[in-house]
Coordinates of C-alpha atoms and ligand atoms in Angstrom, one line a residue:
M1 CA 5.0 77.1 -13.6
K2 CA 3.7 74.9 -16.4
L3 CA 5.8 75.0 -19.6
A4 CA 3.8 75.9 -22.7
N5 CA 3.9 73.9 -25.9
Y6 CA 4.6 75.6 -29.2
V7 CA 2.2 74.4 -31.9
Y8 CA 0.4 75.9 -34.9
G9 CA 2.5 79.1 -34.5
Q10 CA 1.2 79.7 -30.9
W11 CA 2.2 79.0 -27.3
V12 CA -0.4 76.7 -25.8
E13 CA -0.5 75.4 -22.3
G14 CA -1.6 71.8 -21.9
A15 CA -4.6 71.1 -19.8
G16 CA -4.8 69.7 -16.3
E17 CA -2.2 69.3 -13.6
G18 CA 0.5 67.9 -15.8
T19 CA 3.7 66.1 -14.7
A20 CA 6.3 67.7 -12.4
L21 CA 10.0 67.8 -13.5
T22 CA 12.3 67.5 -10.5
D23 CA 15.7 68.3 -9.2
P24 CA 17.4 64.8 -8.9
V25 CA 19.6 66.1 -6.0
T26 CA 16.9 67.6 -3.8
G27 CA 13.8 66.0 -5.1
E28 CA 12.2 69.5 -5.5
A29 CA 9.6 70.0 -8.1
L30 CA 10.8 72.6 -10.7
V31 CA 8.2 73.0 -13.4
R32 CA 5.3 71.0 -14.9
V33 CA 4.5 69.8 -18.4
S34 CA 1.3 68.7 -20.1
S35 CA 0.4 67.8 -23.6
D36 CA -3.3 67.3 -22.8
G37 CA -5.7 69.1 -25.1
I38 CA -3.1 69.8 -27.8
D39 CA -4.5 69.1 -31.3
V40 CA -1.5 67.2 -32.6
A41 CA -3.1 66.5 -36.1
H42 CA -3.5 70.3 -36.6
A43 CA 0.0 71.0 -35.2
L44 CA 1.6 68.5 -37.7
E45 CA -0.5 69.9 -40.6
F46 CA 0.4 73.5 -39.7
A47 CA 4.1 72.5 -39.7
R48 CA 3.8 70.8 -43.1
T49 CA 1.9 73.5 -44.9
H50 CA 3.4 76.7 -43.3
G51 CA 6.9 75.7 -42.0
G52 CA 7.7 73.2 -44.7
A53 CA 6.6 75.5 -47.6
A54 CA 8.6 78.5 -46.1
L55 CA 11.7 76.4 -45.5
K56 CA 11.6 75.0 -49.0
A57 CA 11.4 78.4 -50.6
L58 CA 14.9 79.0 -49.2
T59 CA 18.0 77.5 -50.7
Y60 CA 20.4 75.2 -48.8
E61 CA 22.8 78.1 -48.1
E62 CA 20.0 80.3 -46.8
R63 CA 19.0 77.6 -44.4
A64 CA 22.6 77.1 -43.4
A65 CA 22.7 80.8 -42.5
K66 CA 19.7 80.3 -40.3
L67 CA 21.5 77.5 -38.5
A68 CA 24.4 79.8 -37.9
A69 CA 22.1 82.3 -36.4
I70 CA 20.5 79.7 -34.1
A71 CA 24.0 78.6 -32.9
E72 CA 25.0 82.2 -32.2
L73 CA 21.8 82.7 -30.2
L74 CA 22.2 79.5 -28.1
Q75 CA 25.8 80.3 -27.5
A76 CA 24.8 83.7 -26.0
K77 CA 22.3 82.0 -23.6
R78 CA 24.6 79.1 -22.7
A79 CA 24.8 80.0 -19.0
E80 CA 21.0 79.8 -18.6
Y81 CA 21.1 76.4 -20.2
F82 CA 23.8 75.2 -17.9
D83 CA 21.6 76.3 -15.0
I84 CA 18.6 74.3 -16.2
S85 CA 20.9 71.3 -16.8
L86 CA 22.2 71.5 -13.2
R87 CA 18.7 71.8 -11.7
N88 CA 16.7 69.4 -13.9
S89 CA 19.4 66.8 -14.7
G90 CA 21.9 67.2 -11.8
A91 CA 24.5 67.9 -14.4
T92 CA 28.1 69.0 -13.4
E93 CA 29.5 71.8 -15.5
G94 CA 31.3 69.2 -17.7
D95 CA 28.1 67.2 -18.1
A96 CA 26.1 70.3 -19.1
S97 CA 28.9 71.2 -21.5
F98 CA 28.7 67.8 -23.1
D99 CA 25.0 68.3 -23.9
V100 CA 24.7 72.1 -24.5
D101 CA 28.1 72.8 -26.1
G102 CA 27.8 69.6 -28.1
A103 CA 24.5 70.9 -29.5
I104 CA 26.0 74.2 -30.4
F105 CA 29.0 72.6 -32.0
T106 CA 26.8 70.3 -34.1
I107 CA 24.6 73.1 -35.3
K108 CA 27.7 75.2 -36.3
S109 CA 29.1 72.2 -38.1
Y110 CA 25.9 71.9 -40.2
A111 CA 25.8 75.6 -40.8
R112 CA 29.4 75.4 -42.2
A113 CA 28.8 72.2 -44.2
G114 CA 25.5 73.4 -45.6
K115 CA 27.1 76.4 -47.3
A116 CA 28.8 74.0 -49.7
L117 CA 25.3 73.0 -51.1
G118 CA 24.9 76.6 -52.4
A119 CA 21.8 78.1 -53.9
A120 CA 20.2 74.8 -54.7
R121 CA 16.9 73.3 -53.4
H122 CA 17.3 69.6 -54.1
L123 CA 20.0 67.1 -55.0
K124 CA 20.9 65.4 -58.3
E125 CA 22.4 61.9 -58.0
G126 CA 24.7 60.3 -60.4
A127 CA 24.9 60.5 -64.2
R128 CA 22.0 60.3 -66.7
V129 CA 20.9 56.8 -67.3
A130 CA 20.6 55.8 -71.0
L131 CA 17.1 54.4 -71.7
A132 CA 16.8 54.6 -75.5
K133 CA 19.0 54.1 -78.6
T134 CA 19.6 57.9 -78.7
D135 CA 19.6 60.5 -75.9
V136 CA 16.0 61.4 -76.6
F137 CA 14.8 59.5 -73.5
Q138 CA 16.9 59.2 -70.3
G139 CA 16.7 58.9 -66.6
Q140 CA 18.0 61.1 -63.8
H141 CA 18.0 60.3 -60.1
F142 CA 17.1 63.1 -57.7
L143 CA 16.9 63.4 -53.9
M144 CA 13.9 65.6 -53.1
P145 CA 13.2 67.0 -49.6
L146 CA 10.3 65.4 -47.8
T147 CA 7.1 67.5 -47.9
G148 CA 6.2 66.3 -44.4
V149 CA 7.4 66.9 -40.9
A150 CA 10.5 65.5 -39.0
V151 CA 9.1 64.2 -35.7
F152 CA 11.7 63.8 -33.0
I153 CA 10.8 61.6 -30.0
N154 CA 13.8 61.9 -27.8
A155 CA 15.5 60.4 -24.7
F156 CA 16.0 62.1 -21.4
N157 CA 19.7 62.1 -21.3
F158 CA 20.5 64.7 -24.0
P159 CA 17.7 67.3 -23.9
A160 CA 19.9 69.8 -25.9
W161 CA 22.2 67.8 -28.2
G162 CA 19.4 65.2 -28.8
L163 CA 17.2 67.9 -30.3
W164 CA 19.7 69.8 -32.3
E165 CA 21.8 66.9 -33.8
K166 CA 18.5 65.9 -35.5
A167 CA 17.1 69.4 -36.1
A168 CA 20.2 70.8 -37.8
P169 CA 20.2 68.4 -40.8
A170 CA 16.4 68.4 -41.0
L171 CA 16.1 72.2 -41.2
L172 CA 19.1 72.3 -43.6
A173 CA 17.1 69.9 -45.8
G174 CA 14.1 72.2 -45.7
V175 CA 12.0 69.9 -43.5
P176 CA 10.1 71.4 -40.4
V177 CA 10.8 70.0 -37.0
F178 CA 8.3 68.7 -34.4
A179 CA 10.1 67.9 -31.1
K180 CA 8.8 65.6 -28.4
P181 CA 11.5 65.6 -25.7
A182 CA 11.5 63.0 -22.9
T183 CA 9.3 64.2 -20.1
P184 CA 11.8 64.1 -17.1
T185 CA 14.2 66.6 -18.7
A186 CA 12.0 68.5 -21.2
W187 CA 12.7 71.9 -19.7
L188 CA 16.0 72.6 -21.5
A189 CA 14.7 71.6 -24.9
Q190 CA 11.6 73.7 -24.4
R191 CA 13.7 76.7 -23.3
M192 CA 16.0 76.5 -26.3
V193 CA 13.0 76.3 -28.7
A194 CA 11.4 79.2 -26.9
D195 CA 14.5 81.3 -27.4
V196 CA 14.7 80.4 -31.1
V197 CA 11.0 81.2 -31.6
A198 CA 11.4 84.5 -29.7
A199 CA 14.3 85.5 -31.9
G200 CA 12.2 85.0 -35.0
I201 CA 15.0 83.1 -36.8
L202 CA 12.8 80.5 -38.4
P203 CA 9.5 80.9 -40.3
P204 CA 6.3 80.0 -38.5
G205 CA 5.7 76.3 -38.3
A206 CA 9.4 75.4 -38.9
I207 CA 9.8 74.3 -35.3
S208 CA 7.2 73.0 -32.9
I209 CA 7.6 71.4 -29.4
V210 CA 5.2 69.4 -27.3
C211 CA 6.3 68.5 -23.7
G212 CA 4.6 65.7 -21.9
S213 CA 3.1 62.4 -23.1
A214 CA 3.3 61.7 -26.8
R215 CA -0.4 60.6 -26.6
D216 CA -1.8 60.1 -30.1
L217 CA 1.1 61.6 -32.0
L218 CA 1.9 58.5 -34.1
D219 CA -1.8 58.3 -35.2
H220 CA -1.3 61.4 -37.2
V221 CA 2.1 60.9 -39.0
N222 CA 1.9 60.1 -42.7
E223 CA 4.0 58.8 -45.6
C224 CA 5.6 62.2 -46.2
D225 CA 6.9 62.5 -42.6
V226 CA 9.9 61.0 -40.9
V227 CA 9.9 59.8 -37.2
S228 CA 13.3 59.8 -35.6
F229 CA 13.2 58.0 -32.2
T230 CA 15.9 57.8 -29.6
G231 CA 15.2 55.8 -26.5
S232 CA 14.8 52.3 -25.2
A233 CA 14.5 49.2 -27.3
D234 CA 11.1 48.5 -25.7
T235 CA 9.6 51.8 -26.8
A236 CA 11.2 51.4 -30.2
A237 CA 9.4 48.1 -30.6
R238 CA 6.1 49.7 -29.9
M239 CA 6.8 52.4 -32.5
R240 CA 7.8 49.9 -35.2
T241 CA 4.5 48.0 -34.8
H242 CA 2.3 51.1 -34.4
P243 CA -0.7 50.4 -36.8
N244 CA -0.5 53.9 -38.5
V245 CA 3.3 53.7 -38.9
V246 CA 2.9 50.2 -40.4
A247 CA -0.1 51.1 -42.6
R248 CA 1.4 54.2 -44.1
S249 CA 5.0 53.0 -44.3
V250 CA 6.2 56.0 -42.3
R251 CA 10.0 56.3 -42.4
L252 CA 11.3 55.5 -38.9
N253 CA 14.8 56.0 -37.6
V254 CA 15.7 54.3 -34.3
E255 CA 18.6 55.0 -32.0
A256 CA 18.1 52.5 -29.2
D257 CA 20.2 51.2 -26.3
S258 CA 23.5 49.4 -26.8
V259 CA 26.0 47.4 -24.7
N260 CA 29.2 49.0 -26.1
S261 CA 32.7 47.6 -25.7
A262 CA 36.1 48.8 -25.0
I263 CA 38.7 46.3 -26.2
L264 CA 42.3 46.1 -25.1
G265 CA 44.7 44.4 -27.5
P266 CA 47.2 41.8 -26.4
D267 CA 49.9 44.4 -26.5
A268 CA 48.0 46.8 -24.1
Q269 CA 50.0 45.6 -21.1
P270 CA 50.3 47.6 -17.9
G271 CA 52.9 50.3 -18.4
T272 CA 52.1 50.8 -22.1
P273 CA 50.5 54.0 -23.5
E274 CA 47.6 51.8 -24.8
F275 CA 46.8 50.5 -21.3
D276 CA 46.9 53.9 -19.8
L277 CA 44.8 55.4 -22.6
A278 CA 42.2 52.6 -22.0
V279 CA 42.1 53.2 -18.3
K280 CA 41.6 57.0 -18.7
E281 CA 38.8 56.5 -21.3
I282 CA 37.0 53.8 -19.2
V283 CA 36.9 56.1 -16.2
R284 CA 35.8 59.0 -18.3
E285 CA 33.0 57.0 -19.9
M286 CA 31.8 55.7 -16.5
T287 CA 31.7 59.2 -14.9
V288 CA 30.8 61.7 -17.7
K289 CA 27.0 62.3 -17.4
T290 CA 27.1 59.7 -14.7
G291 CA 27.3 57.0 -17.4
Q292 CA 23.9 58.2 -18.9
K293 CA 25.2 58.1 -22.5
C294 CA 23.9 55.7 -25.1
T295 CA 27.5 55.4 -26.3
A296 CA 29.1 54.7 -22.9
I297 CA 31.4 51.8 -22.4
R298 CA 29.4 49.0 -20.7
R299 CA 31.7 46.0 -21.3
I300 CA 35.5 46.1 -21.1
L301 CA 37.2 43.2 -23.0
A302 CA 40.8 42.6 -21.8
P303 CA 43.3 39.8 -22.3
A304 CA 42.9 37.4 -19.4
G305 CA 46.5 38.1 -18.3
V306 CA 45.9 41.9 -17.8
S307 CA 42.3 42.0 -16.7
R308 CA 43.1 42.1 -13.0
A309 CA 45.7 44.8 -13.4
L310 CA 43.1 46.7 -15.4
A311 CA 40.5 46.3 -12.7
D312 CA 43.0 47.7 -10.1
A313 CA 44.0 50.7 -12.3
V314 CA 40.4 51.7 -13.0
S315 CA 39.3 51.2 -9.4
G316 CA 42.2 53.4 -8.3
K317 CA 41.0 56.2 -10.5
L318 CA 37.3 55.8 -9.6
A319 CA 38.3 56.1 -5.9
G320 CA 39.4 59.6 -6.6
C321 CA 36.1 60.7 -8.1
K322 CA 34.0 62.7 -5.8
V323 CA 30.3 61.8 -6.2
G324 CA 27.5 64.2 -5.0
D325 CA 25.7 67.4 -5.5
P326 CA 27.4 69.2 -8.4
R327 CA 27.0 72.4 -6.5
S328 CA 29.5 71.1 -3.9
E329 CA 33.2 71.8 -4.3
G330 CA 35.2 69.2 -6.2
V331 CA 32.3 67.0 -7.2
R332 CA 32.9 65.2 -10.5
V333 CA 30.0 62.8 -10.7
G334 CA 26.4 63.8 -10.2
P335 CA 23.2 61.9 -9.8
L336 CA 21.0 60.0 -12.3
V337 CA 18.2 62.2 -13.7
S338 CA 15.4 60.7 -11.5
K339 CA 14.5 58.3 -8.8
A340 CA 12.9 56.1 -11.5
Q341 CA 16.2 55.9 -13.4
Q342 CA 18.0 55.1 -10.1
A343 CA 15.6 52.3 -9.5
A344 CA 16.1 51.0 -13.0
A345 CA 19.9 51.1 -12.6
F346 CA 19.7 49.2 -9.2
E347 CA 17.5 46.6 -10.9
G348 CA 20.0 46.1 -13.7
L349 CA 22.9 46.1 -11.3
A350 CA 21.3 43.3 -9.3
K351 CA 21.0 41.2 -12.4
L352 CA 24.7 41.8 -13.3
R353 CA 25.8 40.9 -9.8
Q354 CA 24.3 37.5 -10.2
E355 CA 27.2 36.6 -12.5
C356 CA 29.8 39.3 -11.6
E357 CA 32.2 40.1 -8.8
V358 CA 32.1 43.7 -7.6
V359 CA 35.5 45.2 -7.9
F360 CA 34.6 48.8 -7.0
G361 CA 31.5 50.5 -5.7
G362 CA 28.2 48.9 -5.7
D363 CA 27.3 50.1 -2.2
P364 CA 23.5 50.9 -2.1
D365 CA 24.1 52.8 1.2
F366 CA 26.9 55.0 0.0
E367 CA 26.7 58.7 1.0
P368 CA 26.8 61.3 -1.8
V369 CA 28.6 64.5 -0.9
G370 CA 26.2 67.3 0.0
A371 CA 23.0 65.4 -0.7
D372 CA 20.4 63.3 1.1
A373 CA 20.6 59.7 -0.2
A374 CA 16.9 59.3 0.7
V375 CA 15.6 61.9 -1.7
S376 CA 18.3 62.1 -4.4
A377 CA 19.0 59.8 -7.3
F378 CA 22.6 58.8 -6.9
V379 CA 24.3 55.5 -8.0
Q380 CA 27.8 54.9 -6.9
P381 CA 30.2 54.3 -9.8
T382 CA 30.6 50.5 -9.9
L383 CA 33.1 48.3 -11.7
L384 CA 32.3 44.7 -12.1
Y385 CA 34.3 41.6 -13.2
C386 CA 32.8 38.7 -15.0
D387 CA 35.0 35.7 -15.8
K388 CA 32.2 33.8 -17.7
G389 CA 33.0 35.3 -21.1
L390 CA 30.4 34.3 -23.7
A391 CA 28.6 32.1 -21.2
A392 CA 27.5 35.1 -19.2
R393 CA 23.9 36.2 -19.9
F394 CA 23.1 39.6 -18.3
V395 CA 26.5 41.2 -19.0
H396 CA 25.9 41.1 -22.7
D397 CA 22.2 41.9 -22.6
V398 CA 21.5 44.3 -19.7
E399 CA 22.3 48.0 -20.3
V400 CA 22.6 49.6 -16.9
F401 CA 22.0 53.3 -17.8
G402 CA 24.4 54.7 -15.2
P403 CA 28.0 54.6 -14.0
V404 CA 28.5 50.9 -14.3
A405 CA 30.8 48.8 -16.5
T406 CA 32.0 45.2 -16.5
I407 CA 35.5 43.8 -17.2
V408 CA 35.2 40.6 -19.3
P409 CA 38.6 38.7 -19.8
Y410 CA 39.1 37.1 -23.2
A411 CA 41.3 34.2 -24.2
D412 CA 42.4 35.1 -27.7
T413 CA 41.4 37.3 -30.7
R414 CA 38.6 35.0 -31.8
D415 CA 37.1 35.1 -28.3
A416 CA 37.3 38.9 -28.2
I417 CA 35.5 39.1 -31.6
A418 CA 32.8 36.7 -30.4
I419 CA 32.2 38.7 -27.2
A420 CA 32.1 42.0 -28.9
R421 CA 29.6 40.6 -31.4
R422 CA 27.5 39.2 -28.6
G423 CA 26.2 42.7 -28.0
H424 CA 24.0 41.9 -31.0
G425 CA 24.7 45.3 -32.5
S426 CA 26.3 48.3 -30.8
L427 CA 26.8 52.0 -31.4
V428 CA 30.5 52.0 -30.8
A429 CA 33.5 49.9 -29.9
S430 CA 36.9 51.4 -29.0
V431 CA 40.1 49.4 -29.4
Y432 CA 43.3 50.1 -27.6
S433 CA 46.2 48.5 -29.4
G434 CA 49.2 49.2 -31.5
D435 CA 49.3 45.6 -32.8
A436 CA 48.5 45.9 -36.5
A437 CA 47.8 42.1 -36.9
F438 CA 45.3 42.2 -34.0
V439 CA 43.5 45.4 -35.2
G440 CA 43.6 44.1 -38.8
E441 CA 41.8 40.9 -37.7
L442 CA 39.4 42.4 -35.1
V443 CA 38.0 45.5 -36.9
P444 CA 36.7 43.9 -40.1
A445 CA 35.3 41.1 -38.0
I446 CA 33.1 43.4 -35.8
A447 CA 32.5 46.3 -38.2
D448 CA 29.1 45.0 -39.5
L449 CA 27.7 45.0 -36.0
H450 CA 29.1 48.5 -35.0
G451 CA 28.2 51.9 -36.3
R452 CA 31.6 53.3 -35.2
V453 CA 34.9 51.7 -34.3
M454 CA 37.6 53.9 -32.7
V455 CA 41.2 52.6 -32.7
V456 CA 43.6 54.2 -30.3
D457 CA 47.4 53.6 -30.1
A458 CA 50.4 55.4 -28.8
A459 CA 50.7 57.5 -31.9
V460 CA 47.0 58.7 -31.6
G461 CA 47.5 59.3 -27.9
A462 CA 45.4 62.0 -26.4
N463 CA 44.3 63.3 -29.9
H464 CA 41.4 60.9 -30.1
T465 CA 37.9 62.4 -29.9
G466 CA 36.6 59.9 -27.2
H467 CA 34.8 56.6 -27.2
G468 CA 31.5 58.2 -26.3
N469 CA 31.7 61.5 -28.2
V470 CA 29.6 61.7 -31.3
M471 CA 31.3 63.9 -33.9
P472 CA 28.9 65.6 -36.3
G473 CA 31.1 64.6 -39.3
C474 CA 31.0 60.9 -38.4
L475 CA 28.2 58.4 -38.5
H476 CA 26.1 57.9 -35.3
G477 CA 23.9 54.8 -35.0
G478 CA 24.3 51.1 -34.8
P479 CA 22.7 47.9 -36.2
G480 CA 20.6 45.3 -34.4
R481 CA 20.0 46.0 -30.8
A482 CA 21.2 49.6 -31.2
G483 CA 18.2 50.2 -33.4
G484 CA 19.5 50.1 -36.9
G485 CA 19.4 53.9 -37.3
E486 CA 21.8 56.3 -38.9
E487 CA 22.4 59.9 -37.9
L488 CA 24.9 62.6 -38.6
G489 CA 27.9 61.6 -40.7
G490 CA 28.2 65.2 -42.0
L491 CA 25.9 65.9 -44.9
R492 CA 25.0 62.2 -45.2
A493 CA 22.4 62.9 -42.6
L494 CA 20.4 64.9 -45.1
A495 CA 19.5 61.6 -47.0
M496 CA 17.0 60.8 -44.3
Y497 CA 15.1 64.0 -45.0
H498 CA 15.0 63.5 -48.8
R499 CA 13.5 60.8 -50.9
R500 CA 15.0 59.4 -54.1
C501 CA 13.0 59.7 -57.3
V502 CA 14.2 58.9 -60.8
V503 CA 12.7 61.1 -63.5
Q504 CA 12.5 59.5 -66.9
G505 CA 12.0 61.9 -69.8
G506 CA 13.6 64.0 -72.5
P507 CA 16.8 66.0 -72.0
A508 CA 15.1 69.3 -71.8
V509 CA 12.9 68.2 -68.9
L510 CA 15.8 66.7 -67.1
D511 CA 17.9 69.9 -67.7
A512 CA 15.2 72.1 -66.3
L513 CA 14.9 70.0 -63.2
S514 CA 18.6 69.9 -62.7
R515 CA 19.0 73.7 -62.8
D516 CA 17.8 73.9 -59.1
A517 CA 19.9 70.9 -58.0
V518 CA 23.3 70.3 -56.6
D519 CA 25.4 67.1 -56.9
A520 CA 24.3 64.6 -54.2
A521 CA 27.9 63.3 -54.2
L522 CA 28.6 66.3 -51.9
L523 CA 26.6 64.5 -49.1
G524 CA 29.5 62.0 -48.8
A525 CA 32.3 64.6 -49.4
Ligands
NAP601 P1 12.2 55.8 -23.4 O1 11.5 55.5 -22.1 O2 12.1 54.7 -24.5 O3 11.6 57.2 -23.9 C1 12.1 57.8 -25.1 C2 11.1 58.7 -25.6 O4 9.9 58.0 -26.1 C3 10.5 59.7 -24.6 O5 10.3 61.0 -25.2 C4 9.2 59.1 -24.2 O6 8.3 60.0 -23.7 C5 8.7 58.6 -25.5 N1 7.7 57.5 -25.5 C6 7.5 56.6 -24.5 N2 6.5 55.8 -24.9 C7 6.0 56.2 -26.1 C8 5.0 55.8 -26.9 N3 4.2 54.8 -26.7 N4 4.8 56.5 -28.1 C9 5.5 57.6 -28.4 N5 6.6 58.0 -27.6 C10 6.8 57.3 -26.4 O7 13.7 56.0 -23.2 P2 14.5 57.0 -22.1 O8 14.4 56.3 -20.8 O9 14.0 58.4 -22.3 O10 16.0 56.9 -22.7 C11 17.0 56.0 -22.2 C12 17.3 55.1 -23.3 O11 17.6 55.8 -24.5 C13 18.5 54.2 -23.0 O12 18.3 52.9 -23.2 C14 19.6 54.7 -24.0 O13 20.5 53.8 -24.4 C15 18.8 55.2 -25.1 N6 19.5 56.3 -25.9 C16 20.0 56.0 -27.1 C17 20.7 56.9 -27.8 C18 21.2 56.7 -29.2 O14 21.5 57.6 -29.9 N7 21.2 55.5 -29.7 C19 20.9 58.2 -27.3 C20 20.4 58.4 -26.0 C21 19.7 57.5 -25.3 P3 8.0 60.3 -22.1 O15 9.3 60.7 -21.6 O16 7.0 61.3 -22.1 O17 7.6 58.9 -21.6

């Protein structure tokens, strides 16, 4: 079966053989995708003129109601999505939930938050600016929805959440969506879009999807569009320098890779709640989605005196995790999504091993439960130990996109700060400490290089939302190497789909324009 693309209000099959999507446990080809022959310029123009205009005729609260209907629909079809996740991504039930339920939760969150914007169609920002001696001539800042398309070029690891965490704020803003999921796992995103289209929830052109190569997509975006990219730093670099993106100053948001840290404070000694909470979270981050999360813990910074005890504790828990075909009883860790990803992980691991000791795992010949190692894409969960601190090279630069993390002992707080900052910009750091002085020194010193810092102590205990979990109400994105993008953060996400314009004129003109507007301060509320 070849998956069709949804463009210009029609289902269109791409030309030629296309590319096969496979089951990473059995190697079986499942479906094919092709974007060949799709008229992308026409598809984008159709989305702008039909989808954009129809969405903008609605108010924020009417669009929020559409999001609620989408969430309800996806919820009803959840079991089908779990099945696709299992077959195409090798996802355990927990992994599928992370992606699918995470998507539904995020849409619901925007449906709820969007209601607060009421019957408005744009945003008014701040007070009038005095520009003359009397109030005869003033300025007013507005945030107006973009008249273009929101183009989403997404990574393979979150086919559901990756689409909807971007689509929910875009649709709420009144901007149509054009999705280009990553080829290896495009099936789930395509099925979800097909279900939403079939249900007739959105006006024609409000959502489009093309599976397969992006081909000439970036040649046809313009200054009214926004391109939101999630994927590797290498692909991001190609996008930033794409001649059409540069020439037309196309707004580009980048969520790239990141070598995230977990940091144990000096008080997180074995036997303390902070130590135990760190161990639990490290194991969870290494195993959920088999470590294929952009936010996963890659480096574990521990006081030199506890780093060995930490290595033992984490190894002990990893030894209890059954790795294999998620269809087999008791399996907790599945494969990577493809043979190509497995090869990339082995390559990264080989680099890390040049400067690390293997504490747990790392066996290229290990036997997954219920699967043939020759055709499947498994990587054994692997814990490494690197005593070179800042002098290490690969540990701070290489993101192994799989179940691999490295313990890096630190000497003192200054050293811990320097090592965390050596990630050159990360999505998240989590800190396990009840030592107020340590937290008070560390957090401000790393905050400018991290999109999110999660601090866990005994009082927070099990109530935290997780190192790797991206909450719709909180910012997702990170500076530097992580791409410099910003997503989510509640209604703050709408800013990317609006453009600021100050209108200067008489009070009657400004009053008339303000009638259809709601206070932009609500975005940060
Ligand atoms: P990737 O190879 O960079 O691909 C990402 C997307 O870009 C895919 O849809 C891909 O399409 C497309 N693409 C590739 N070349 C392109 C080009 N020249 N023009 C336009 N589109 C192009 O990344 P990936 O391997 O799918 O994802 C893994 C990476 O994503 C990891 O490094 C991870 O850290 C990062 N990630 C980051 C976040 C975050 O929020 N920061 C979230 C998840 C993942 P094809 O698949 O068709 O090639």
